[in-house]
XYZ file of N, CA, C and O in Angstrom:
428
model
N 0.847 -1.186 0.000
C 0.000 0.000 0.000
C 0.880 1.231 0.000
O 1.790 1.303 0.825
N 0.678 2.168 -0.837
C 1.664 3.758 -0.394
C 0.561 5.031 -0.943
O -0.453 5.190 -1.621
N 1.036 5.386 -0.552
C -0.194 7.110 -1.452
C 1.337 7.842 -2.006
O 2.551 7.729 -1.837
N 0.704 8.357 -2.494
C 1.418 9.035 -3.791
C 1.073 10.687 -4.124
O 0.276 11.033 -4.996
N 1.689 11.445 -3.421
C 1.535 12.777 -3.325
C 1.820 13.402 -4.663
O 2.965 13.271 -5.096
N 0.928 14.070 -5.385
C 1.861 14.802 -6.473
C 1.174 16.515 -6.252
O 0.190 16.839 -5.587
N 2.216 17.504 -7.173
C 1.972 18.646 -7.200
C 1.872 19.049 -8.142
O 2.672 19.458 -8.984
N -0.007 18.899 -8.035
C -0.854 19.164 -9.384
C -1.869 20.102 -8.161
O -1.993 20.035 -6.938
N -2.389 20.846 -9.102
C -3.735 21.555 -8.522
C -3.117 23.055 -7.984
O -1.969 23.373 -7.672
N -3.939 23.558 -8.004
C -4.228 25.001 -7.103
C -3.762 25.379 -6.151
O -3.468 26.548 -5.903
N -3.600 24.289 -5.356
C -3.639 24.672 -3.819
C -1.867 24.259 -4.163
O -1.280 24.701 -3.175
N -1.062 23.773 -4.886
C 0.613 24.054 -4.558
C 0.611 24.800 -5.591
O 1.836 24.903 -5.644
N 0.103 25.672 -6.835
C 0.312 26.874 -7.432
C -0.464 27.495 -6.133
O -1.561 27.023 -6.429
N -0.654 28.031 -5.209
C -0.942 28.865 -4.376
C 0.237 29.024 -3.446
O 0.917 30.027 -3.225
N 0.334 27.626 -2.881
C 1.955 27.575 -2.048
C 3.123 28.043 -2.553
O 4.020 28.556 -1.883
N 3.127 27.830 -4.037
C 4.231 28.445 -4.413
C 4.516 29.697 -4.539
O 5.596 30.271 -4.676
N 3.520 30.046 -4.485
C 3.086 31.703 -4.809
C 3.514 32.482 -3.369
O 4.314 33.418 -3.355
N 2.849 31.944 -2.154
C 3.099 32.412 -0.874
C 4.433 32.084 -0.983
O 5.148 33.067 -1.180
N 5.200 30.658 -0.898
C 6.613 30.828 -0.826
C 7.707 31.688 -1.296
O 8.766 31.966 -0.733
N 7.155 32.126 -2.663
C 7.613 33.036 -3.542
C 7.739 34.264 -2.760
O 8.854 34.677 -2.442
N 6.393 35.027 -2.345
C 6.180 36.210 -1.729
C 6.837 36.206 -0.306
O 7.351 37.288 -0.021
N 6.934 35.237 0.645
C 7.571 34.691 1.808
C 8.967 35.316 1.282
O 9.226 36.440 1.711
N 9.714 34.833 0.574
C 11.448 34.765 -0.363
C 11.520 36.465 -0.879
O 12.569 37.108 -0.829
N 10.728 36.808 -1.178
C 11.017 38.208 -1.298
C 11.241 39.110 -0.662
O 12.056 40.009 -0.866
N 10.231 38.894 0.540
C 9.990 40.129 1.884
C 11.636 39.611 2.431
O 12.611 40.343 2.598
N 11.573 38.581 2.569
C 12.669 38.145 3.199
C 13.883 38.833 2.656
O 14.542 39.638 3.315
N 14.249 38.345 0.953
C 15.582 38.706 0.937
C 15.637 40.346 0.733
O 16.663 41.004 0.904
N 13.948 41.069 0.213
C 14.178 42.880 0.354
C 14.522 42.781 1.665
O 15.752 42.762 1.625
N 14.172 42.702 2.866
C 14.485 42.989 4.047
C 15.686 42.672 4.629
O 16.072 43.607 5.329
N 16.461 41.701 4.625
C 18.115 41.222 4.831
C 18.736 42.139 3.981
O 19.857 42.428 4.400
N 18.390 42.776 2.815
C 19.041 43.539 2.104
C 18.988 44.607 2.353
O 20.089 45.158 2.346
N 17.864 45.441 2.677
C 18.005 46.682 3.279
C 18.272 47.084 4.709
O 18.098 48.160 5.281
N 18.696 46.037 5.090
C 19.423 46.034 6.656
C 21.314 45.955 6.849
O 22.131 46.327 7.691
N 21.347 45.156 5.365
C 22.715 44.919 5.123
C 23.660 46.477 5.159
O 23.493 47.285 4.245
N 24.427 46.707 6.055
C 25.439 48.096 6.112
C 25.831 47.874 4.583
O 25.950 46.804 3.986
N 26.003 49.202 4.100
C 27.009 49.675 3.273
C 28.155 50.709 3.155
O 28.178 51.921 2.942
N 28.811 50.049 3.310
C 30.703 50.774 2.771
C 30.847 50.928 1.541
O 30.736 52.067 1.087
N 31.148 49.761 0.624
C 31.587 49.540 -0.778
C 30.352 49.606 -1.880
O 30.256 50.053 -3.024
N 28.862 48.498 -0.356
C 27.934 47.827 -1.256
C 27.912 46.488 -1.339
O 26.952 45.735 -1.174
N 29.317 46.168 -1.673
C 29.570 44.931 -1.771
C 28.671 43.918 -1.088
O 28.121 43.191 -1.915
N 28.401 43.690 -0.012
C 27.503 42.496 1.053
C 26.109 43.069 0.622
O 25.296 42.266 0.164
N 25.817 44.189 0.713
C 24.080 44.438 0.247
C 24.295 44.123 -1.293
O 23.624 43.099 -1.422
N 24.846 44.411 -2.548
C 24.722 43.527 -3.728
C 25.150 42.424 -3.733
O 25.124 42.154 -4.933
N 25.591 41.452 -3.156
C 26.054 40.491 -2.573
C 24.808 39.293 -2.829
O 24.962 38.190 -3.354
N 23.344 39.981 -2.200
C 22.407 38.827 -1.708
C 21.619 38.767 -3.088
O 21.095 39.606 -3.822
N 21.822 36.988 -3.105
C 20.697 36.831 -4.106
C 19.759 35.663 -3.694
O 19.767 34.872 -2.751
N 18.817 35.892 -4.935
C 17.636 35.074 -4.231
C 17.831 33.896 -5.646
O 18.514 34.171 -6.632
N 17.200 32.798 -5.495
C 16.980 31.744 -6.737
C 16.293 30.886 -6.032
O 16.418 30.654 -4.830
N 15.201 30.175 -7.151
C 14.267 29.084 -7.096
C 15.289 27.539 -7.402
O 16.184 27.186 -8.170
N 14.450 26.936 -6.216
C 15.235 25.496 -5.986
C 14.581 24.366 -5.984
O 15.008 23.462 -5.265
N 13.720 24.215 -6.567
C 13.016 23.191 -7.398
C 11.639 23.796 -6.579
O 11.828 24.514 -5.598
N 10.572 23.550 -6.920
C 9.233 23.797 -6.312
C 9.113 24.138 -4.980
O 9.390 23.281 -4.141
N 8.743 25.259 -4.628
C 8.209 25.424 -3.030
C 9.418 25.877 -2.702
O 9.437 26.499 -1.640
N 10.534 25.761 -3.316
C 11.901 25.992 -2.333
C 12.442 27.512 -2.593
O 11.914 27.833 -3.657
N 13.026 28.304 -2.257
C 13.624 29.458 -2.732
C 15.346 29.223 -1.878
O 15.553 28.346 -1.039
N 16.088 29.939 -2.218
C 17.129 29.927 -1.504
C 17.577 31.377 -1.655
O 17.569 31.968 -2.734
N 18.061 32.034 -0.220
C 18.535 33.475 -0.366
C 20.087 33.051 0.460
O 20.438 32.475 1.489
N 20.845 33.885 -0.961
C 22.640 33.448 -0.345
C 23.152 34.719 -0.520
O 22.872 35.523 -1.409
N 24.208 34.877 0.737
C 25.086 35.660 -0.007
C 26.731 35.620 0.216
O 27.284 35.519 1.311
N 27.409 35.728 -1.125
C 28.927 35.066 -1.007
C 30.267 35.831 -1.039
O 31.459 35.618 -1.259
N 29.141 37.192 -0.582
C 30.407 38.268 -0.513
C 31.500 37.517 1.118
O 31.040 36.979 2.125
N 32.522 37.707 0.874
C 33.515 37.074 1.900
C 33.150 37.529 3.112
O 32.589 36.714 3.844
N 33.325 38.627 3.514
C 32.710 39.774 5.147
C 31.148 39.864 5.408
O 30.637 40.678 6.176
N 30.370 38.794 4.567
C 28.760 39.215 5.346
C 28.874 38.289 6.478
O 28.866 38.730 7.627
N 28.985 36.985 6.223
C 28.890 36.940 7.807
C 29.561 37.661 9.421
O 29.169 37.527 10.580
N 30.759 38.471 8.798
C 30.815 39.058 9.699
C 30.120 39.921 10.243
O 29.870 40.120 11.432
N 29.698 40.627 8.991
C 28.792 41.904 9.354
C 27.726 41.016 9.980
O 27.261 41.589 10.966
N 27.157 39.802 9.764
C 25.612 39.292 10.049
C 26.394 39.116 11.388
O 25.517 39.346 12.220
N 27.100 38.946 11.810
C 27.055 38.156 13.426
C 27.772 39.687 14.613
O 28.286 39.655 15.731
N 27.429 40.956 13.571
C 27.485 42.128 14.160
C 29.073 42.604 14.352
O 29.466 43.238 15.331
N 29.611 42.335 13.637
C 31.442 42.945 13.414
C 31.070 43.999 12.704
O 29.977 44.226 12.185
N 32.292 44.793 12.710
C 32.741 45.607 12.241
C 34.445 46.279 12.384
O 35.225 45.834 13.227
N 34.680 46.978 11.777
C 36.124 47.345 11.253
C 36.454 48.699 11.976
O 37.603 49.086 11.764
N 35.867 49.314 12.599
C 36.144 50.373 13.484
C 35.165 51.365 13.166
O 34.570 51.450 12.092
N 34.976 52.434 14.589
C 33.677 53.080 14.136
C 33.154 53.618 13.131
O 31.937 53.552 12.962
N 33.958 54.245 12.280
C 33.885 54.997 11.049
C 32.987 54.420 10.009
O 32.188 55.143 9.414
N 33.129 52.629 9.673
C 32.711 51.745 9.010
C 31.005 51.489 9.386
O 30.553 51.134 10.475
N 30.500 51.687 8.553
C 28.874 51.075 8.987
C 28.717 49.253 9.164
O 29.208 48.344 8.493
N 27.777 49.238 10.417
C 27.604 47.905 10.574
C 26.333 47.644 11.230
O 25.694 48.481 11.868
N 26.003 46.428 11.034
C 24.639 46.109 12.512
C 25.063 45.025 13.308
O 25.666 43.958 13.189
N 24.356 45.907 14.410
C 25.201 45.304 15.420
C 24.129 44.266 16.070
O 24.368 43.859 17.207
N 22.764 43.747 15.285
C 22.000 42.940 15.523
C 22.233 41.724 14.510
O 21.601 40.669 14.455
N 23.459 42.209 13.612
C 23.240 41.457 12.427
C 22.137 41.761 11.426
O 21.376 42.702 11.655
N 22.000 41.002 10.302
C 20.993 41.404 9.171
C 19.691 40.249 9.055
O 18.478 40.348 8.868
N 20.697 39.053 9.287
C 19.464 38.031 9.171
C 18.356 37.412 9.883
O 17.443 36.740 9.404
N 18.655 37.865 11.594
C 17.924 37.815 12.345
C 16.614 38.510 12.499
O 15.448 38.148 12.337
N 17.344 39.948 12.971
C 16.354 40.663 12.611
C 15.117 40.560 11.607
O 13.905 40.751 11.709
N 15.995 40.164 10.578
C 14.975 39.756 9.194
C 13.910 38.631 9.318
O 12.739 38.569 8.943
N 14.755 37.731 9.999
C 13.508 36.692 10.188
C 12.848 36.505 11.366
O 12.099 35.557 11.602
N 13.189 37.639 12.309
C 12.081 37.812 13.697
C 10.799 39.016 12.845
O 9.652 39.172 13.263
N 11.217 39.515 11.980
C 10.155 40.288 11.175
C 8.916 39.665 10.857
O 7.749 39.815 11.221
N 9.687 38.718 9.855
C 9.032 37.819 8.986
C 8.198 37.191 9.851
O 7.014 37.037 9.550
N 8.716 36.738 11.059
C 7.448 35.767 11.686
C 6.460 36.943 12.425
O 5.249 36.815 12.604
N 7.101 37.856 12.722
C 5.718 39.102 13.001
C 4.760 39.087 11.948
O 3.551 39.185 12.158
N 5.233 38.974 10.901
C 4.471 39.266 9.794
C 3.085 38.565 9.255
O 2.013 38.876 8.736
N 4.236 36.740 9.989
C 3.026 35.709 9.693
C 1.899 35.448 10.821
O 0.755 35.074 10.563
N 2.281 35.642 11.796
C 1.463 36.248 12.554
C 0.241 36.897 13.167
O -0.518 36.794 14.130
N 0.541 37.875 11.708
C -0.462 38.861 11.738
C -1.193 38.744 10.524
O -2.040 39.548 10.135
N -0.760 37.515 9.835
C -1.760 37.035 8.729
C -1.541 37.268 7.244
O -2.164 36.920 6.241
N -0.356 38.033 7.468
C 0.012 38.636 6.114
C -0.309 37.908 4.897
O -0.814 38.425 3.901
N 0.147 36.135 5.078
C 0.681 35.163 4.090
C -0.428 34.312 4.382
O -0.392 33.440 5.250
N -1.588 34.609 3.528
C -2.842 33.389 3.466
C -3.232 33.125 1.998
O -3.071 33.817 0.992
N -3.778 31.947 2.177
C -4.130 30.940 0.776
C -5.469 31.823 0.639
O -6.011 32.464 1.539
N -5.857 31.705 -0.658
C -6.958 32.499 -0.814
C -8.213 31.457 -1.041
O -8.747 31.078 -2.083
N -8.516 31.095 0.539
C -9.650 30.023 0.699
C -11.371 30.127 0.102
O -12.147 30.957 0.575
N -11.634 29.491 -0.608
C -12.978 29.475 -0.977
C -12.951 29.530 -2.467
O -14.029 29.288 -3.010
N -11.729 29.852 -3.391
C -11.852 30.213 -4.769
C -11.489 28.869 -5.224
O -11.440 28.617 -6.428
């Protein structure tokens, strides 16, 4: 006996759609938190689709994780000192929360 899940129908073109919109707020928001000096770490972040439902937000500038875990290079230099990605995703769950990200039930 097994069941056999597939992703046909509405309701995962809907999920994907929220995941999609989920992946955006997300990586605008890590991005406009990201300090800039050069730029470099805020053009740095990108977003890409990873097979269905999945998104992935990276970034491979060499110094973001420093900046994300709140370093910096002396005062002069901009930094956060909460980091970028946290913040970002204590947002995000405010966000869901408050209902932002719903399936559009009944259609």
């Amino acid at each position: 006996m097994g069941i056999r899940v597939e992703r046909k129908g509405d309701i995962f073109k809907e999920l994907d759609m929220i995941v999609r919109e989920i992946a955006d707020d997300l990586h605008d928001d890590v991005k406009k938190r990201t300090p800039v000096d050069t730029g470099k770490a805020r053009d740095g972040w990108t977003k890409r689709s990873s097979g269905k439902g999945r998104v992935v937000i990276a970034n491979k500038v060499k110094h973001t994780p420093y900046l994300d875990a709140g370093g910096h290079k002396g005062p002069s230099r901009p930094y956060a000192p909460k980091g970028m990605t946290k913040p970002a995703i204590k947002e995000l769950q405010r966000q869901v929360s408050r209902g932002k990200y719903k399936m559009n039930k009944g259609k």
